[in-house]
Amino acid sequence: MERKSSISTKMLVEGAMMIAIATVLSFLKMKTPLWVNGGSVTAGSMIPLLVFAYRWGGTKGMFVGAVYGIIQFMIEPYAAHPLSVILDYPLAFAMIGTFGYFANKKSTTAQVAVAATIALGMRFMAHFLSGFIFFASYAPEGTNPVVYSLIYNGSYMVPELVISTVIFFLIRKPIEGIR
């Protein structure tokens, strides 16, 4: 008897394509000296990860996000500590996949917006924790490391959330038509 797998060739190919597209989009970023310790506002690099999670669910979305995070570390490694690598790369980007737990074709516009906020908010939390635990020494003198991490990471994550949510809404209907 042949065993039925929950992993299809179509899902694997789509996951690889979304990782590749997200990686290419990650190179299209706003240049600023503000984010010298990592982080950036990109041309919607989170969209392919959101689309994958929306189509295939949270668990598979988290896996694809984690793989994307590992690739990001391989391309532009930046770490203050070995544990900061885990927080800033596979864990942070795996959180994008949680979108698939909260949004699907039956979700209202408001539910999708909340799902995107949760997913990118969880990515923010991973970067925020890494920021004040491992990058505290980068805070300007007299600045609380928690406040520094909040402002630093929020300065690129809030625009990423807005860009990702707006673009997702623009492409949501065509995505739903794909089988």
XYZ file of N, CA, C and O in Angstrom:
716
model
N 0.847 -1.181 0.000
C 0.000 0.000 0.000
C 0.897 1.251 0.000
O 1.838 1.356 0.773
N 0.571 2.190 -0.858
C 1.347 3.403 -0.961
C 0.927 4.389 0.126
O -0.253 4.591 0.382
N 1.912 4.978 0.760
C 1.652 5.939 1.828
C 1.362 7.309 1.226
O 2.087 7.780 0.359
N 0.318 7.942 1.693
C -0.058 9.270 1.218
C 0.709 10.325 2.024
O 0.711 10.305 3.246
N 1.361 11.243 1.348
C 2.149 12.279 2.004
C 1.407 13.607 1.954
O 0.696 13.894 1.004
N 1.594 14.409 2.992
C 0.982 15.734 3.006
C 1.862 16.741 2.267
O 1.494 17.890 2.111
N 3.019 16.274 1.801
C 3.930 17.136 1.064
C 3.872 16.733 -0.401
O 4.204 15.620 -0.768
N 3.430 17.665 -1.227
C 3.322 17.380 -2.655
C 4.462 18.044 -3.410
O 5.104 18.978 -2.915
N 4.689 17.559 -4.608
C 5.705 18.173 -5.466
C 5.342 19.624 -5.733
O 6.202 20.505 -5.703
N 4.068 19.882 -5.959
C 3.596 21.247 -6.218
C 3.934 22.168 -5.033
O 4.409 23.290 -5.219
N 3.697 21.691 -3.819
C 3.973 22.490 -2.629
C 5.481 22.756 -2.490
O 5.893 23.869 -2.187
N 6.304 21.738 -2.737
C 7.758 21.907 -2.632
C 8.279 22.902 -3.668
O 9.098 23.774 -3.346
N 7.785 22.774 -4.890
C 8.225 23.694 -5.946
C 7.768 25.114 -5.630
O 8.540 26.072 -5.764
N 6.524 25.246 -5.192
C 6.019 26.578 -4.850
C 6.806 27.178 -3.683
O 7.144 28.364 -3.697
N 7.122 26.363 -2.683
C 7.921 26.848 -1.557
C 9.290 27.326 -2.007
O 9.747 28.404 -1.608
N 9.948 26.554 -2.863
C 11.272 26.944 -3.367
C 11.185 28.228 -4.190
O 12.043 29.119 -4.072
N 10.136 28.332 -5.014
C 9.958 29.550 -5.819
C 9.717 30.768 -4.942
O 10.269 31.841 -5.191
N 8.896 30.612 -3.913
C 8.601 31.743 -3.029
C 9.851 32.179 -2.260
O 10.076 33.379 -2.060
N 10.661 31.221 -1.843
C 11.919 31.560 -1.170
C 12.828 32.326 -2.137
O 13.426 33.339 -1.771
N 12.905 31.858 -3.382
C 13.748 32.525 -4.378
C 13.255 33.944 -4.671
O 14.055 34.894 -4.709
N 11.949 34.105 -4.852
C 11.391 35.436 -5.133
C 11.612 36.364 -3.946
O 12.012 37.525 -4.108
N 11.365 35.866 -2.732
C 11.581 36.680 -1.530
C 13.045 37.097 -1.416
O 13.349 38.235 -1.036
N 13.945 36.189 -1.764
C 15.376 36.497 -1.695
C 15.737 37.597 -2.681
O 16.446 38.552 -2.329
N 15.238 37.505 -3.904
C 15.502 38.549 -4.903
C 14.936 39.884 -4.421
O 15.606 40.918 -4.476
N 13.696 39.877 -3.921
C 13.078 41.119 -3.433
C 13.842 41.703 -2.243
O 13.834 42.919 -2.035
N 14.508 40.855 -1.462
C 15.253 41.351 -0.293
C 16.454 42.204 -0.695
O 16.965 42.980 0.108
N 16.900 42.056 -1.952
C 18.011 42.885 -2.433
C 17.548 44.278 -2.844
O 18.360 45.188 -2.983
N 16.251 44.436 -3.055
C 15.686 45.740 -3.407
C 15.244 46.420 -2.125
O 14.113 46.274 -1.677
N 16.190 47.137 -1.525
C 15.886 47.737 -0.226
C 16.273 49.200 -0.171
O 17.110 49.657 -0.929
N 15.631 49.874 0.750
C 15.906 51.279 0.979
C 17.281 51.411 1.632
O 17.561 50.741 2.622
N 18.113 52.218 1.049
C 19.455 52.439 1.593
C 19.404 53.587 2.602
O 18.907 54.658 2.302
N 19.899 53.328 3.788
C 19.976 54.358 4.811
C 21.020 53.950 5.845
O 21.163 52.766 6.152
N 21.746 54.904 6.385
C 22.717 54.578 7.433
C 22.041 54.258 8.777
O 22.688 53.837 9.716
N 20.723 54.406 8.823
C 19.985 54.161 10.062
C 20.108 52.717 10.528
O 20.234 52.442 11.712
N 20.094 51.757 9.600
C 20.079 50.347 9.962
C 21.447 49.700 9.760
O 21.594 48.723 9.034
N 22.444 50.212 10.433
C 23.805 49.692 10.289
C 23.967 48.318 10.931
O 24.891 47.594 10.605
N 23.092 47.953 11.840
C 23.187 46.669 12.532
C 22.165 45.657 12.032
O 21.755 44.763 12.754
N 21.756 45.786 10.778
C 20.792 44.850 10.216
C 19.407 45.440 10.128
O 19.123 46.492 10.681
N 18.547 44.738 9.392
C 17.186 45.215 9.178
C 17.135 46.138 7.978
O 18.109 46.820 7.675
N 16.005 46.119 7.296
C 15.830 46.993 6.135
C 14.365 47.014 5.725
O 13.590 46.135 6.084
N 14.025 48.030 4.959
C 12.716 48.110 4.337
C 12.921 47.659 2.902
O 13.710 48.248 2.165
N 12.233 46.588 2.514
C 12.432 46.000 1.191
C 11.237 46.261 0.281
O 10.216 46.796 0.717
N 11.385 45.814 -0.954
C 10.311 45.941 -1.948
C 9.324 44.781 -1.800
O 9.036 44.060 -2.741
N 8.842 44.568 -0.594
C 7.833 43.539 -0.358
C 8.383 42.128 -0.285
O 7.707 41.180 -0.698
N 9.568 41.962 0.274
C 10.175 40.621 0.319
C 9.396 39.628 1.179
O 9.581 38.418 1.038
N 8.529 40.106 2.047
C 7.740 39.192 2.877
C 6.507 38.657 2.146
O 5.916 37.659 2.556
N 6.135 39.300 1.044
C 4.927 38.903 0.305
C 4.962 37.443 -0.134
O 3.999 36.710 0.098
N 6.038 36.957 -0.762
C 6.035 35.544 -1.169
C 5.863 34.588 0.013
O 5.198 33.554 -0.113
N 6.416 34.938 1.160
C 6.267 34.081 2.341
C 4.834 34.111 2.847
O 4.287 33.079 3.257
N 4.216 35.287 2.814
C 2.811 35.403 3.210
C 1.913 34.618 2.260
O 0.993 33.916 2.696
N 2.181 34.735 0.972
C 1.378 34.023 -0.033
C 1.483 32.514 0.196
O 0.476 31.800 0.188
N 2.696 32.023 0.414
C 2.874 30.591 0.625
C 2.106 30.131 1.864
O 1.390 29.132 1.830
N 2.239 30.862 2.959
C 1.543 30.492 4.198
C 0.024 30.551 4.006
O -0.702 29.700 4.518
N -0.449 31.518 3.275
C -1.883 31.672 2.992
C -2.404 30.462 2.218
O -3.483 29.952 2.490
N -1.618 30.001 1.263
C -2.047 28.888 0.401
C -1.854 27.516 1.042
O -2.640 26.619 0.826
N -0.799 27.347 1.864
C -0.454 26.015 2.354
C -0.592 25.839 3.861
O -0.437 24.742 4.373
N -0.848 26.932 4.587
C -1.043 26.822 6.028
C 0.168 27.237 6.845
O 1.276 27.417 6.324
N -0.076 27.374 8.130
C 0.929 27.900 9.039
C 2.158 27.036 9.233
O 3.279 27.541 9.249
N 1.989 25.743 9.397
C 3.139 24.873 9.670
C 4.107 24.867 8.492
O 5.313 25.063 8.668
N 3.578 24.665 7.283
C 4.432 24.672 6.096
C 4.969 26.078 5.846
O 6.115 26.247 5.417
N 4.168 27.085 6.147
C 4.614 28.472 6.009
C 5.773 28.789 6.943
O 6.723 29.484 6.556
N 5.701 28.271 8.158
C 6.798 28.508 9.113
C 8.082 27.819 8.644
O 9.173 28.374 8.776
N 7.946 26.624 8.085
C 9.126 25.916 7.582
C 9.779 26.704 6.443
O 10.993 26.921 6.442
N 8.977 27.154 5.481
C 9.510 27.928 4.354
C 10.136 29.228 4.861
O 11.205 29.634 4.405
N 9.497 29.883 5.828
C 10.063 31.100 6.408
C 11.405 30.849 7.079
O 12.342 31.639 6.936
N 11.516 29.733 7.805
C 12.781 29.395 8.475
C 13.887 29.135 7.456
O 15.029 29.588 7.633
N 13.546 28.429 6.376
C 14.543 28.180 5.316
C 14.983 29.507 4.702
O 16.177 29.743 4.489
N 14.028 30.393 4.444
C 14.354 31.719 3.926
C 15.298 32.443 4.887
O 16.270 33.066 4.456
N 15.019 32.363 6.184
C 15.876 33.011 7.178
C 17.300 32.478 7.153
O 18.271 33.243 7.263
N 17.447 31.187 7.003
C 18.789 30.586 6.927
C 19.517 31.088 5.684
O 20.709 31.433 5.749
N 18.801 31.175 4.574
C 19.412 31.694 3.344
C 19.815 33.154 3.523
O 20.893 33.569 3.080
N 18.973 33.938 4.191
C 19.322 35.338 4.456
C 20.614 35.440 5.270
O 21.455 36.294 5.000
N 20.763 34.565 6.252
C 21.988 34.570 7.052
C 23.189 34.185 6.193
O 24.273 34.757 6.343
N 23.008 33.236 5.293
C 24.110 32.811 4.431
C 24.526 33.932 3.470
O 25.708 34.091 3.171
N 23.569 34.732 3.027
C 23.851 35.814 2.081
C 24.494 37.010 2.788
O 25.480 37.568 2.307
N 23.899 37.438 3.894
C 24.380 38.611 4.632
C 24.471 38.283 6.115
O 23.645 38.730 6.910
N 25.477 37.502 6.515
C 25.554 37.113 7.933
C 25.876 38.306 8.834
O 26.776 39.090 8.538
N 25.091 38.436 9.873
C 25.341 39.481 10.863
C 24.848 38.948 12.201
O 23.672 38.615 12.333
N 25.755 38.850 13.146
C 25.373 38.296 14.446
C 26.247 38.858 15.546
O 27.424 39.132 15.347
N 25.647 39.008 16.705
C 26.381 39.430 17.889
C 26.716 38.232 18.767
O 27.613 38.288 19.592
N 25.982 37.148 18.576
C 26.104 35.959 19.425
C 25.461 34.801 18.656
O 24.535 35.031 17.870
N 25.894 33.558 18.870
C 25.256 32.435 18.167
C 23.731 32.364 18.364
O 23.000 32.041 17.427
N 23.263 32.707 19.552
C 21.808 32.684 19.768
C 21.095 33.816 19.033
O 19.919 33.692 18.680
N 21.812 34.910 18.781
C 21.193 35.992 18.008
C 20.939 35.542 16.571
O 20.006 36.022 15.934
N 21.760 34.618 16.075
C 21.535 34.078 14.727
C 20.181 33.373 14.671
O 19.400 33.578 13.745
N 19.893 32.576 15.680
C 18.616 31.846 15.715
C 17.441 32.814 15.795
O 16.464 32.691 15.055
N 17.538 33.799 16.683
C 16.444 34.761 16.844
C 16.233 35.617 15.589
O 15.100 35.858 15.182
N 17.316 36.094 14.993
C 17.211 37.038 13.885
C 16.988 36.411 12.518
O 16.615 37.111 11.583
N 17.232 35.138 12.386
C 17.106 34.533 11.063
C 16.034 33.435 11.016
O 14.892 33.742 10.677
N 16.329 32.170 11.353
C 15.264 31.172 11.151
C 14.013 31.419 12.000
O 12.892 31.288 11.497
N 14.165 31.827 13.248
C 12.987 32.035 14.090
C 12.182 33.248 13.630
O 10.957 33.172 13.481
N 12.857 34.366 13.401
C 12.148 35.587 12.997
C 11.349 35.375 11.714
O 10.171 35.736 11.631
N 11.975 34.758 10.721
C 11.285 34.593 9.445
C 10.285 33.442 9.463
O 9.322 33.446 8.695
N 10.481 32.475 10.338
C 9.467 31.424 10.511
C 8.163 32.049 11.006
O 7.069 31.577 10.668
N 8.276 33.114 11.774
C 7.073 33.773 12.304
C 6.177 34.319 11.199
O 4.962 34.420 11.375
N 6.750 34.640 10.038
C 5.931 35.103 8.916
C 4.941 34.001 8.518
O 3.807 34.260 8.139
N 5.381 32.769 8.629
C 4.527 31.636 8.279
C 3.297 31.486 9.150
O 2.319 30.836 8.747
N 3.311 32.076 10.347
C 2.132 31.983 11.219
C 0.915 32.652 10.576
O -0.219 32.401 10.989
N 1.146 33.465 9.571
C 0.055 34.084 8.813
C -0.948 33.023 8.358
O -2.156 33.238 8.380
N -0.438 31.864 7.979
C -1.284 30.774 7.505
C -2.197 30.172 8.561
O -3.162 29.481 8.231
N -1.911 30.402 9.827
C -2.793 29.936 10.897
C -3.996 30.858 11.069
O -5.030 30.456 11.586
N -3.830 32.122 10.682
C -4.847 33.133 10.962
C -5.604 33.627 9.742
O -6.608 34.314 9.879
N -5.112 33.332 8.527
C -5.756 33.836 7.316
C -5.908 32.723 6.291
O -5.016 31.900 6.118
N -7.053 32.716 5.622
C -7.298 31.794 4.521
C -8.326 32.434 3.591
O -8.733 33.574 3.800
N -8.758 31.682 2.586
C -9.684 32.227 1.579
C -11.004 32.696 2.174
O -11.684 33.538 1.605
N -11.380 32.175 3.317
C -12.646 32.550 3.951
C -12.501 33.762 4.877
O -13.488 34.262 5.400
N -11.284 34.234 5.076
C -11.031 35.354 5.987
C -11.532 36.666 5.399
O -11.420 36.900 4.198
N -12.053 37.506 6.277
C -12.460 38.844 5.856
C -11.206 39.703 5.692
O -10.113 39.322 6.127
N -11.377 40.864 5.104
C -10.267 41.801 4.934
C -9.673 42.162 6.294
O -8.446 42.196 6.455
N -10.518 42.402 7.265
C -10.031 42.744 8.606
C -9.242 41.589 9.216
O -8.190 41.802 9.843
N -9.720 40.364 9.028
C -9.004 39.203 9.573
C -7.642 39.034 8.921
O -6.664 38.697 9.586
N -7.560 39.289 7.629
C -6.275 39.195 6.928
C -5.322 40.276 7.445
O -4.134 40.015 7.663
N -5.830 41.485 7.668
C -4.990 42.568 8.197
C -4.476 42.211 9.593
O -3.298 42.434 9.903
N -5.337 41.642 10.417
C -4.923 41.219 11.758
C -3.894 40.102 11.659
O -2.882 40.106 12.372
N -4.115 39.156 10.761
C -3.180 38.041 10.587
C -1.800 38.542 10.165
O -0.776 38.072 10.674
N -1.766 39.496 9.243
C -0.487 40.063 8.806
C 0.199 40.794 9.957
O 1.416 40.679 10.147
N -0.581 41.506 10.746
C -0.023 42.228 11.893
C 0.536 41.254 12.920
O 1.617 41.480 13.477
N -0.162 40.162 13.151
C 0.336 39.145 14.097
C 1.627 38.526 13.581
O 2.624 38.435 14.304
N 1.624 38.093 12.319
C 2.794 37.421 11.750
C 4.022 38.331 11.741
O 5.097 37.945 12.219
N 3.868 39.536 11.217
C 5.017 40.446 11.187
C 5.339 40.969 12.580
O 6.494 41.263 12.886
N 4.319 41.056 13.443
C 4.566 41.438 14.838
C 5.404 40.398 15.565
O 6.269 40.733 16.380
N 5.161 39.122 15.253
C 5.966 38.064 15.869
C 7.397 38.087 15.325
O 8.352 37.833 16.059
N 7.549 38.411 14.041
C 8.909 38.586 13.504
C 9.591 39.739 14.244
O 10.745 39.636 14.649
N 8.861 40.845 14.407
C 9.402 41.989 15.145
C 9.855 41.568 16.542
O 10.933 41.959 16.998
N 9.050 40.777 17.229
C 9.400 40.362 18.593
C 10.716 39.590 18.628
O 11.515 39.767 19.550
N 10.959 38.736 17.645
C 12.224 37.992 17.602
C 13.395 38.954 17.440
O 14.407 38.841 18.144
N 13.264 39.923 16.537
C 14.334 40.911 16.338
C 14.481 41.803 17.580
O 15.596 42.144 17.976
N 13.361 42.183 18.168
C 13.368 43.027 19.364
C 14.107 42.336 20.511
O 14.970 42.942 21.156
N 13.788 41.055 20.747
C 14.478 40.309 21.807
C 15.971 40.219 21.533
O 16.794 40.446 22.422
N 16.325 39.897 20.315
C 17.735 39.830 19.950
C 18.404 41.191 20.152
O 19.531 41.267 20.645
N 17.688 42.242 19.786
C 18.232 43.592 19.903
C 18.609 43.984 21.313
O 19.710 44.469 21.561
N 17.703 43.759 22.257
C 18.054 44.211 23.604
C 18.864 43.192 24.383
O 19.573 43.553 25.331
N 18.829 41.920 23.989
C 19.653 40.919 24.681
C 21.082 40.936 24.154
O 22.041 40.955 24.933
N 21.232 40.924 22.831
C 22.558 40.743 22.240
C 23.180 42.003 21.647
O 24.382 42.055 21.448
N 22.382 43.006 21.325
C 22.907 44.209 20.696
C 22.810 45.434 21.618
O 22.886 46.562 21.155
N 22.649 45.219 22.910
C 22.503 46.314 23.877
C 23.680 47.278 23.833
O 23.514 48.485 24.034
N 24.868 46.771 23.561
C 26.059 47.630 23.542
C 26.020 48.643 22.396
O 26.778 49.612 22.407
N 25.143 48.457 21.420
C 25.030 49.390 20.300
C 24.128 50.581 20.629
O 24.092 51.552 19.882
N 23.398 50.491 21.733
C 22.514 51.595 22.125
C 23.359 52.817 22.477
O 24.409 52.693 23.119
N 22.934 54.000 22.033
C 23.676 55.212 22.401
C 23.763 55.349 23.919
O 22.861 54.913 24.647
N 24.837 55.929 24.368
C 25.038 56.082 25.808
C 23.851 56.785 26.450
O 23.339 57.772 25.949
N 23.390 56.205 27.557
C 22.259 56.756 28.289
C 20.905 56.283 27.775
O 19.875 56.634 28.342
N 20.892 55.500 26.703
C 19.641 54.998 26.147
C 19.380 53.585 26.657
O 20.262 52.728 26.586
N 18.209 53.367 27.176
C 17.815 52.041 27.642
C 17.846 51.075 26.453
O 17.244 51.360 25.408
N 18.522 49.920 26.577
C 18.595 48.967 25.458
C 17.233 48.466 24.973
O 17.063 48.186 23.788
N 16.264 48.375 25.879
C 14.918 47.937 25.476
C 14.285 48.997 24.570
O 13.716 48.680 23.520
N 14.413 50.255 24.973
C 13.864 51.357 24.173
C 14.602 51.435 22.834
O 13.979 51.598 21.774
N 15.911 51.290 22.871
C 16.712 51.330 21.645
C 16.267 50.228 20.685
O 16.048 50.473 19.497
N 16.102 49.007 21.185
C 15.694 47.888 20.340
C 14.291 48.111 19.784
O 14.023 47.806 18.618
N 13.404 48.635 20.601
C 12.036 48.920 20.168
C 12.039 49.921 19.009
O 11.407 49.683 17.974
N 12.770 50.999 19.160
C 12.806 52.037 18.125
C 13.551 51.541 16.888
O 13.081 51.708 15.760
N 14.710 50.925 17.098
C 15.522 50.453 15.971
C 14.738 49.450 15.123
O 14.598 49.618 13.910
N 14.232 48.409 15.759
C 13.534 47.361 15.009
C 12.173 47.828 14.492
O 11.751 47.435 13.405
N 11.510 48.670 15.253
C 10.233 49.212 14.786
C 10.389 50.120 13.582
O 9.498 50.195 12.730
N 11.556 50.782 13.454
C 11.763 51.724 12.351
C 11.773 51.047 10.981
O 11.491 51.692 9.975
N 12.086 49.773 10.919
C 11.988 49.084 9.628
C 10.828 48.084 9.585
O 10.289 47.806 8.517
N 10.418 47.567 10.747
C 9.334 46.581 10.736
C 7.960 47.208 10.491
O 7.109 46.591 9.852
N 7.712 48.408 10.976
C 6.416 49.052 10.730
C 6.240 49.321 9.227
O 5.199 48.959 8.653
N 7.243 49.919 8.540
C 7.075 50.080 7.085
C 6.944 48.736 6.347
O 6.157 48.625 5.403
N 7.674 47.718 6.781
C 7.551 46.383 6.161
C 6.130 45.852 6.321
O 5.584 45.257 5.393
N 5.535 46.055 7.493
C 4.159 45.613 7.736
C 3.197 46.322 6.787
O 2.346 45.691 6.164
N 3.338 47.624 6.669
C 2.442 48.399 5.808
C 2.594 47.964 4.352
O 1.598 47.680 3.669
N 3.830 47.879 3.872
C 4.090 47.470 2.490
C 3.524 46.073 2.236
O 2.826 45.836 1.242
N 3.816 45.149 3.133
C 3.378 43.764 2.962
C 1.857 43.645 2.947
O 1.286 42.922 2.122
N 1.201 44.339 3.850
C -0.261 44.262 3.940
C -0.922 44.861 2.711
O -1.830 44.259 2.124
N -0.456 46.027 2.291
C -1.047 46.682 1.122
C -0.863 45.823 -0.128
O -1.824 45.580 -0.876
N 0.348 45.330 -0.352
C 0.591 44.514 -1.546
C -0.214 43.214 -1.478
O -0.782 42.776 -2.482
N -0.283 42.606 -0.301
C -1.054 41.371 -0.190
C -2.512 41.609 -0.569
O -3.114 40.805 -1.283
N -3.088 42.718 -0.112
C -4.475 43.010 -0.465
C -4.639 43.205 -1.972
O -5.644 42.812 -2.548
N -3.647 43.785 -2.624
C -3.719 44.011 -4.063
C -3.668 42.706 -4.866
O -4.239 42.621 -5.948
N -2.983 41.694 -4.325
C -2.840 40.435 -5.071
C -3.677 39.293 -4.501
O -3.654 38.190 -5.044
N -4.434 39.543 -3.464
C -5.187 38.469 -2.797
C -6.158 37.748 -3.734
O -6.181 36.516 -3.784
N -6.971 38.482 -4.464
C -7.976 37.859 -5.339
C -7.316 36.971 -6.398
O -7.742 35.835 -6.600
N -6.296 37.460 -7.112
C -5.652 36.562 -8.092
C -5.045 35.308 -7.451
O -5.090 34.221 -8.036
N -4.521 35.425 -6.249
C -3.937 34.269 -5.542
C -5.017 33.227 -5.280
O -4.777 32.030 -5.415
N -6.196 33.683 -4.913
C -7.280 32.768 -4.602
C -7.754 31.987 -5.818
O -8.309 30.906 -5.693
N -7.490 32.524 -7.014
C -7.886 31.829 -8.233
C -6.906 30.744 -8.666
O -7.217 29.914 -9.505
N -5.718 30.721 -8.064
C -4.698 29.732 -8.420
C -5.035 28.403 -7.750
O -5.313 28.342 -6.561
N -4.965 27.359 -8.496
C -5.259 26.022 -7.943
C -4.002 25.264 -7.682
O -3.025 25.290 -8.210
